[in-house]
């Protein structure tokens, strides 16, 4: 039978259902965005949603921002393929919230206005610090955007039933993935340019609700399949994986012991440590999460929103255990890898299997696949909108308004530049995503965490807690951490020298670790310290003022 006809016959119902659900979601979110655009009259509305969201609403939106394609597609995929080791991502992403809650959330809300750089530049020279912060924000956001776009491409190839050797509307799998990446990029640009923070926040709240519901339903169905016996589920997952009991023990992907090669074993263990450090410290330096603290009216609401976020996100990451091991048991590693080498489609493939079991036959499978895929699309669209908003805000508010125009600009001009910036950042992300399709999306996000923890976190913590810190220290910390992280990633197996690299046909890698956090994060802190002590500049009065604002909220906008 002609492969095109085979795909049309087998996947037609799923495809039509999915496309319908996806279009419904897009229509609803575009309606929300257009409504929000009518409420967006000032720069505060565009950047911070008019500071009108409650702690619960903002907690839901943070959850929506944070539970990205990496969480839903990537973690489920890594657990399905590597068992125990995949759950490290769930633990790392969750523990990271405690750092954000205890060290950053309240103090940042009290000290700034729209962007991370507002805090850094408060007691320093505006232009160098804001320029560095804008560069860092855009770099981190683009790393994170890559993960979402790659997830979108993998998802659509599955939905349209496109595997190697088959086509849809004349497109093979690779062309369809590229077309999807471009479409998702275009939609995210519309969300941000039209709706600003208000529209983006409401889209994230809707998406968080959908994702939690979808994950909960799938978890209950997986457990029901095994009569709520976790031991049976884990045993079946280990047996189906082909790796036996090793699937349930550490060491399949990280910290692998290589017989007779102590050097490689050491590197593998260091890579595991590097990943852990990056995951735990990264959240407190992520620009698109940090700007969410400005959308609430008070510091108390900022704290409350983080507590809500921890509850929502913590529950979700527990559910990823059932999704990952359920996919390993019911779909099997071979079928997952056959559809997507990096495992990014494990959760939707699990949904299809559960649908066939509980809703009856191919139509049941197609229905549940369509629903879960639409939820995954919602996830991707909401997160890319948040990321694009963070980076375009930084370009407009930090670089254009305060560096180029030296503060002499109207709010209207600033918002217009933010909208143009969203367009440019979207285009760059689309172009880079096309080359990153062989990488697991959770792994890509871990790189974004490493870059954020290396460049942004040292500058933020020094600024909030070190009286002596100055302009030179801030600039050294941001550029030192950022450049070292990007430099090490470029010369690591992520970019070249391995079958799953961005450029597998080339080999210029010499840095043995896949995640740079172990070296680049301490290097960022070291650069901040060196930059500070070699400069005589420091303003203790300004630090005292910042301290009062950070602790009390006095004078906060």
XYZ file of C-alpha atoms in Angstrom:
557
model
C 0.000 0.000 0.000
C 1.184 3.507 -0.762
C 2.728 4.936 2.473
C 0.797 8.187 2.001
C -2.511 6.308 1.815
C -1.531 4.162 4.788
C -0.924 7.243 6.896
C -4.161 8.849 5.715
C -6.194 5.717 6.528
C -4.674 5.029 9.959
C -4.266 8.507 11.304
C -7.080 10.452 9.639
C -9.434 10.502 12.628
C -6.696 11.383 15.103
C -5.380 14.020 12.776
C -8.768 15.685 12.201
C -9.630 15.578 15.894
C -6.260 16.972 16.927
C -6.282 19.752 14.367
C -9.831 20.703 15.466
C -8.883 20.766 19.177
C -5.695 22.666 18.436
C -7.591 25.272 16.380
C -10.165 25.633 19.174
C -7.370 26.276 21.699
C -5.660 28.766 19.386
C -8.982 30.565 18.780
C -9.708 30.787 22.531
C -6.222 32.018 23.402
C -6.233 34.553 20.559
C -9.592 35.841 21.835
C -8.054 36.205 25.337
C -5.049 37.984 23.805
C -7.226 40.439 21.841
C -9.325 41.117 24.974
C -6.130 41.707 26.983
C -4.791 44.075 24.316
C -7.772 46.355 24.986
C -6.823 46.448 28.679
C -3.142 47.155 27.866
C -2.799 50.937 27.876
C 0.478 51.645 29.717
C 3.977 50.175 29.915
C 3.052 48.688 33.330
C 0.142 46.880 31.673
C 2.373 45.543 28.873
C 5.325 44.475 31.048
C 3.649 43.566 34.365
C -0.055 43.079 33.589
C -0.892 46.237 35.561
C 0.295 44.416 38.731
C -3.297 43.219 39.028
C -2.912 39.454 39.528
C -3.552 37.693 42.841
C -1.061 35.294 44.437
C -3.095 32.287 43.270
C -3.452 33.595 39.697
C 0.248 34.365 39.503
C 1.095 30.972 41.046
C -0.951 29.291 38.297
C 0.761 31.449 35.662
C 4.229 30.647 37.075
C 3.259 26.980 36.939
C 2.123 27.499 33.352
C 5.409 29.223 32.538
C 7.545 26.594 34.254
C 5.797 23.348 33.274
C 7.087 23.594 29.761
C 7.461 21.143 26.895
C 10.596 20.017 28.740
C 8.538 19.003 31.755
C 5.706 17.303 29.925
C 7.399 15.843 26.850
C 11.095 15.804 27.794
C 10.999 14.391 31.339
C 8.430 11.735 30.441
C 10.680 10.780 27.497
C 13.891 10.604 29.534
C 12.223 8.509 32.269
C 10.711 6.208 29.602
C 14.143 5.653 28.014
C 16.487 5.806 31.042
C 14.291 5.017 34.043
C 15.633 6.220 37.390
C 18.091 8.709 35.865
C 15.309 10.593 34.080
C 13.619 11.405 37.399
C 16.648 13.538 38.330
C 15.161 16.285 36.158
C 11.858 16.230 38.068
C 13.656 16.460 41.411
C 16.060 19.169 40.216
C 13.375 21.373 38.659
C 11.282 21.151 41.851
C 14.046 21.730 44.433
C 15.105 24.800 42.435
C 11.909 26.541 43.567
C 13.100 26.568 47.165
C 16.115 28.656 46.098
C 13.809 31.060 44.242
C 11.414 31.298 47.212
C 14.005 31.736 49.952
C 16.516 33.990 48.194
C 14.878 35.904 45.379
C 11.075 36.193 45.033
C 10.099 38.728 47.698
C 13.275 40.828 47.517
C 13.068 41.077 43.734
C 9.381 42.063 43.784
C 10.141 44.894 46.214
C 13.237 46.187 44.425
C 12.377 46.335 40.714
C 9.774 47.419 38.204
C 9.688 45.418 34.988
C 12.903 43.451 34.407
C 15.738 41.718 36.258
C 18.057 44.614 35.365
C 15.950 47.078 37.400
C 17.369 45.464 40.561
C 20.929 45.208 39.257
C 21.036 48.793 37.998
C 19.448 50.357 41.093
C 22.753 51.219 42.802
C 25.065 51.114 39.777
C 25.770 52.859 36.491
C 22.761 52.178 34.300
C 24.169 51.703 30.818
C 26.809 48.950 31.232
C 24.696 46.922 33.670
C 21.480 47.125 31.653
C 23.321 46.228 28.430
C 24.837 43.134 30.081
C 21.481 42.122 31.586
C 19.721 42.472 28.213
C 22.357 40.301 26.484
C 22.059 37.644 29.215
C 18.240 37.658 29.189
C 18.081 37.170 25.431
C 20.707 34.380 25.464
C 18.956 32.398 28.222
C 15.534 32.903 26.600
C 16.758 31.661 23.224
C 18.248 28.488 24.782
C 14.904 27.875 26.486
C 12.918 28.696 23.344
C 14.869 26.068 21.392
C 13.501 23.367 23.688
C 9.889 24.429 23.197
C 10.154 24.666 19.406
C 11.886 21.272 19.106
C 9.106 19.767 21.254
C 6.479 21.287 18.961
C 8.127 19.827 15.864
C 8.328 16.314 17.358
C 4.705 16.488 18.512
C 3.300 17.442 15.138
C 5.185 14.706 13.296
C 3.533 12.202 15.679
C 0.059 13.718 15.303
C 0.142 13.771 11.541
C 1.386 10.189 11.556
C 4.584 11.170 9.769
C 7.422 8.706 10.265
C 10.557 8.290 8.158
C 9.437 7.259 4.666
C 5.918 8.727 4.891
C 4.524 12.123 3.945
C 1.595 14.436 4.709
C 0.429 17.072 2.216
C 3.634 16.392 0.310
C 5.803 17.029 3.407
C 8.126 14.428 4.868
C 8.755 14.251 8.645
C 11.613 16.769 8.639
C 9.739 19.333 6.511
C 6.619 18.990 8.694
C 8.674 19.606 11.849
C 10.214 22.735 10.334
C 6.791 24.000 9.205
C 5.482 23.468 12.765
C 8.388 25.326 14.332
C 7.676 28.296 12.043
C 3.939 28.195 12.882
C 4.537 28.069 16.658
C 7.029 30.934 16.331
C 4.466 33.033 14.469
C 1.770 32.380 17.080
C 4.023 33.285 20.007
C 4.946 36.562 18.325
C 1.227 37.380 17.961
C 0.522 36.589 21.656
C 3.285 38.871 22.890
C 2.954 41.768 20.459
C -0.840 41.942 20.811
C -1.561 40.899 24.410
C 1.554 41.809 26.392
C 1.869 40.405 29.936
C -1.893 40.374 30.580
C -2.687 38.230 27.564
C 0.331 35.989 28.164
C -0.599 35.464 31.844
C -4.182 34.430 31.097
C -2.954 32.026 28.392
C -0.558 30.519 30.972
C -3.316 30.122 33.588
C -5.579 28.312 31.083
C -2.674 26.118 29.992
C -1.617 25.228 33.582
C -5.172 24.033 34.300
C -5.293 21.967 31.074
C -1.850 20.420 31.645
C -2.544 19.446 35.266
C -5.889 17.914 34.257
C -4.368 16.007 31.328
C -1.430 14.673 33.377
C -3.741 13.675 36.251
C -6.138 11.780 33.955
C -3.239 9.909 32.301
C -1.688 9.064 35.691
C -4.985 7.650 37.012
C -5.430 5.572 33.828
C -1.845 4.206 34.033
C -2.314 3.250 37.685
C -5.772 1.785 36.955
C -4.207 -0.404 34.264
C -1.987 -1.889 37.011
C -4.738 -1.928 39.695
C -2.926 0.911 41.483
C 0.029 -1.406 42.153
C 3.193 0.693 41.695
C 5.438 -2.339 42.056
C 3.740 -4.057 39.100
C 4.061 -0.879 36.994
C 7.788 -0.521 37.741
C 8.412 -4.228 37.150
C 6.641 -4.120 33.784
C 8.519 -0.948 32.802
C 11.874 -2.570 33.623
C 10.991 -5.737 31.693
C 9.711 -3.893 28.595
C 12.685 -1.493 28.560
C 15.031 -4.353 27.699
C 17.440 -3.153 30.385
C 16.088 -5.240 33.261
C 16.561 -4.101 36.868
C 19.242 -1.592 35.730
C 16.293 0.503 34.468
C 15.219 1.114 38.078
C 18.709 1.931 39.331
C 20.977 4.965 38.826
C 23.659 4.878 36.152
C 21.920 4.232 32.822
C 22.443 7.771 31.518
C 24.330 9.739 34.180
C 27.359 8.753 36.228
C 27.847 5.676 34.061
C 30.665 3.382 35.207
C 32.890 2.590 32.194
C 34.845 -0.617 32.772
C 38.598 -0.085 32.377
C 38.267 3.656 31.727
C 38.521 5.553 35.000
C 38.851 8.922 33.206
C 35.530 8.548 31.365
C 33.844 7.283 34.546
C 35.082 10.400 36.371
C 33.757 12.672 33.585
C 30.371 10.899 33.686
C 30.076 11.454 37.440
C 31.089 15.104 37.081
C 28.467 15.550 34.349
C 25.809 14.297 36.776
C 27.001 16.751 39.448
C 27.070 19.546 36.870
C 23.490 18.831 35.805
C 22.287 18.790 39.423
C 23.909 22.145 40.255
C 22.504 23.757 37.089
C 18.950 22.517 37.753
C 18.877 23.577 41.408
C 20.379 27.046 40.902
C 18.958 27.848 37.463
C 15.365 28.818 38.319
C 16.411 31.804 40.449
C 18.198 33.247 37.394
C 15.556 32.605 34.705
C 14.390 35.980 33.317
C 10.893 34.818 32.284
C 10.254 33.494 35.821
C 11.770 36.542 37.562
C 9.539 39.048 35.731
C 6.451 37.149 36.950
C 7.118 38.460 40.481
C 6.380 41.997 39.209
C 2.802 41.128 38.173
C 1.499 41.018 41.764
C 0.606 44.085 43.860
C 2.572 43.213 47.037
C 5.565 41.243 48.332
C 3.159 39.038 50.309
C 1.386 38.143 47.053
C 4.796 37.365 45.463
C 5.552 34.926 48.299
C 2.085 33.405 48.069
C 2.400 32.990 44.298
C 5.649 31.026 44.737
C 4.020 28.768 47.354
C 1.099 28.083 44.990
C 3.581 27.450 42.180
C 5.543 24.954 44.324
C 2.313 23.076 45.130
C 1.165 22.942 41.496
C 4.610 22.133 40.071
C 5.437 19.594 42.811
C 2.227 17.676 42.134
C 2.914 17.741 38.416
C 6.462 16.382 38.774
C 5.168 13.469 40.867
C 2.798 12.709 37.991
C 5.735 12.616 35.524
C 6.901 9.445 37.302
C 3.722 7.631 36.292
C 3.845 9.109 32.776
C 7.481 8.106 32.187
C 7.338 4.600 33.643
C 3.861 4.128 32.123
C 5.266 4.969 28.665
C 8.162 2.557 29.216
C 5.755 -0.245 30.230
C 2.906 0.276 27.755
C 4.615 1.802 24.691
C 8.164 0.455 25.018
C 11.505 2.106 24.351
C 11.770 0.803 20.776
C 8.441 2.324 19.682
C 9.292 5.651 21.384
C 12.724 5.894 19.713
C 11.249 4.856 16.345
C 8.954 7.901 16.470
C 11.442 10.358 17.979
C 15.115 9.564 18.703
C 15.257 11.837 21.757
C 12.069 10.389 23.315
C 10.136 13.662 23.135
C 6.874 11.933 22.076
C 6.659 9.350 24.907
C 3.746 11.082 26.730
C 1.497 11.485 23.632
C 2.292 7.887 22.578
C 1.276 6.748 26.080
C -1.982 8.705 25.703
C -2.722 6.814 22.476
C -2.139 3.432 24.167
C -4.319 4.380 27.160
C -7.054 5.589 24.815
C -7.046 2.247 22.970
C -7.259 0.358 26.292
C -9.882 2.414 28.130
C -11.888 4.132 25.366
C -11.838 1.258 22.880
C -9.844 0.662 19.702
C -8.118 3.092 17.374
C -10.795 5.775 17.736
C -10.314 5.814 21.524
C -6.557 6.035 21.045
C -6.949 8.826 18.507
C -9.274 10.758 20.843
C -7.011 10.704 23.906
C -3.923 11.368 21.757
C -5.664 14.387 20.240
C -6.631 15.794 23.656
C -3.161 15.314 25.200
C -1.455 16.652 22.083
C -3.628 19.777 22.163
C -2.634 20.223 25.846
C 1.041 19.841 24.889
C 0.575 22.482 22.183
C -1.030 24.750 24.750
C 2.008 24.180 26.961
C 4.451 25.095 24.226
C 2.558 28.201 23.086
C 2.180 29.572 26.627
C 5.838 29.077 27.529
C 7.239 30.527 24.313
C 5.019 33.576 24.799
C 6.414 34.086 28.327
C 9.997 33.707 27.126
C 9.556 36.059 24.200
C 7.930 38.634 26.468
C 10.855 38.465 28.927
C 13.499 38.977 26.251
C 11.613 41.648 24.276
C 10.879 43.532 27.537
C 14.563 43.493 28.402
C 15.584 44.714 24.950
C 13.054 47.551 25.003
C 13.152 48.606 28.669
C 16.806 47.942 29.499
C 18.663 48.457 26.244
C 16.533 50.824 24.149
C 14.955 53.058 26.822
C 17.849 53.219 29.310
C 20.982 52.674 27.200
C 20.200 54.005 23.715
C 17.761 56.758 24.770
C 19.265 57.296 28.269
C 15.807 57.301 29.847
C 14.492 59.975 27.474
C 11.694 58.005 25.827
C 7.935 57.737 26.099
C 6.155 54.609 27.320
C 4.499 54.306 23.922
C 7.854 54.225 22.091
C 9.191 51.679 24.563
C 6.252 49.315 24.093
C 6.545 49.645 20.301
C 10.224 48.629 20.465
C 9.266 45.663 22.706
C 6.852 44.481 20.013
C 9.489 44.781 17.272
C 11.978 42.946 19.524
C 9.508 40.060 19.936
C 9.449 39.683 16.160
C 13.258 39.581 15.868
C 13.750 37.169 18.808
C 11.029 34.900 17.416
C 12.770 34.770 14.024
C 16.185 33.927 15.576
C 14.637 31.164 17.730
C 12.882 29.624 14.730
C 16.147 29.541 12.738
C 18.188 27.934 15.563
C 15.471 25.398 16.480
C 15.661 23.822 13.044
C 19.224 22.637 13.882
C 18.456 21.387 17.418
C 15.839 18.769 16.566
C 17.991 15.766 17.548
C 18.232 16.889 21.208
C 15.908 15.950 24.090
C 13.915 19.000 25.183
C 14.475 18.471 28.931
C 18.189 18.341 28.226
C 18.009 21.610 26.237
C 16.236 23.316 29.144
C 18.974 22.095 31.511
C 21.428 24.037 29.326
C 19.271 27.175 29.676
C 19.303 26.657 33.462
C 23.108 26.397 33.437
C 23.466 29.626 31.431
C 20.981 31.454 33.728
C 22.702 30.239 36.899
C 26.130 31.203 35.535
C 25.345 34.729 34.323
C 22.268 36.052 36.133
C 22.279 34.401 39.556
C 25.706 35.675 40.763
C 24.801 39.253 39.790
C 21.361 39.063 41.472
C 22.610 37.552 44.742
C 25.642 39.841 45.005
C 23.431 42.850 44.266
C 20.880 41.948 46.950
C 23.292 40.762 49.675
C 26.802 42.274 49.184
C 27.312 45.891 50.253
C 30.633 46.264 48.384
C 29.236 45.058 45.017
C 29.500 47.588 42.173
C 29.030 48.185 38.438
C 32.282 46.504 37.448
C 31.375 43.407 39.499
C 27.900 43.159 37.930
C 29.249 43.421 34.387
C 32.052 40.905 35.067
C 29.635 38.450 36.733
C 27.094 38.537 33.900
C 29.522 38.407 30.973
C 31.956 36.034 32.718
C 29.299 33.502 33.650
C 27.382 33.848 30.390
C 30.360 33.615 28.035
C 31.985 30.729 29.921
C 28.718 28.722 29.828
C 28.079 29.349 26.117
C 31.763 28.759 25.261
C 31.840 25.401 27.071
C 28.534 24.284 25.508
C 29.878 25.139 22.028
C 32.906 22.871 22.542
C 30.936 20.083 24.261
C 29.333 16.919 22.821
C 26.031 18.847 22.693
C 27.075 20.755 19.563
C 29.446 18.341 17.783
C 31.254 15.012 17.982
C 28.354 12.716 18.958
C 25.456 11.055 17.061
C 22.904 13.181 18.976
C 24.782 16.492 18.581
C 23.357 19.528 16.797
C 26.025 18.966 14.110
C 26.704 15.176 14.220
C 28.784 15.210 11.022
C 31.381 17.549 12.585
C 33.675 17.188 15.570
C 35.317 20.132 17.338
C 34.399 19.131 20.900
C 37.101 18.996 23.597
C 35.069 19.797 26.748
C 33.924 16.394 28.059
C 30.791 17.441 30.029
C 27.363 17.914 28.413
C 26.332 20.500 31.026
C 28.760 23.382 31.798
C 27.272 24.324 35.209
C 29.997 22.738 37.340
C 32.610 25.151 35.946
C 30.631 28.128 34.607
C 28.515 28.815 37.737
C 31.482 29.144 40.171
C 33.307 31.070 37.431
C 30.414 33.574 37.265
C 30.599 34.138 41.044
C 34.413 34.437 40.853
C 34.202 37.007 38.027
C 31.698 39.055 40.050
C 34.048 39.074 43.049
C 37.144 39.979 40.956
C 35.284 42.724 39.080
C 34.131 44.215 42.383
C 37.468 44.223 44.231
C 39.478 45.713 41.324
C 37.107 48.711 41.182
C 37.052 51.446 43.834
C 33.412 52.360 43.122
C 30.820 51.567 45.787
C 27.802 53.434 47.118
C 26.852 52.313 50.618
C 23.951 54.755 50.844
C 22.375 53.285 47.707
C 22.870 49.773 49.088
C 21.166 50.788 52.336
C 18.248 52.191 50.319
C 18.017 48.977 48.245
C 18.118 46.894 51.425
C 15.238 48.825 52.970
C 13.202 48.545 49.756
C 13.950 44.829 49.360
C 12.962 44.005 52.947
C 9.978 46.315 53.403
C 8.686 47.149 49.926
C 8.930 50.877 50.740
C 9.155 52.878 47.513
C 8.442 49.843 45.307
C 6.408 50.621 42.205
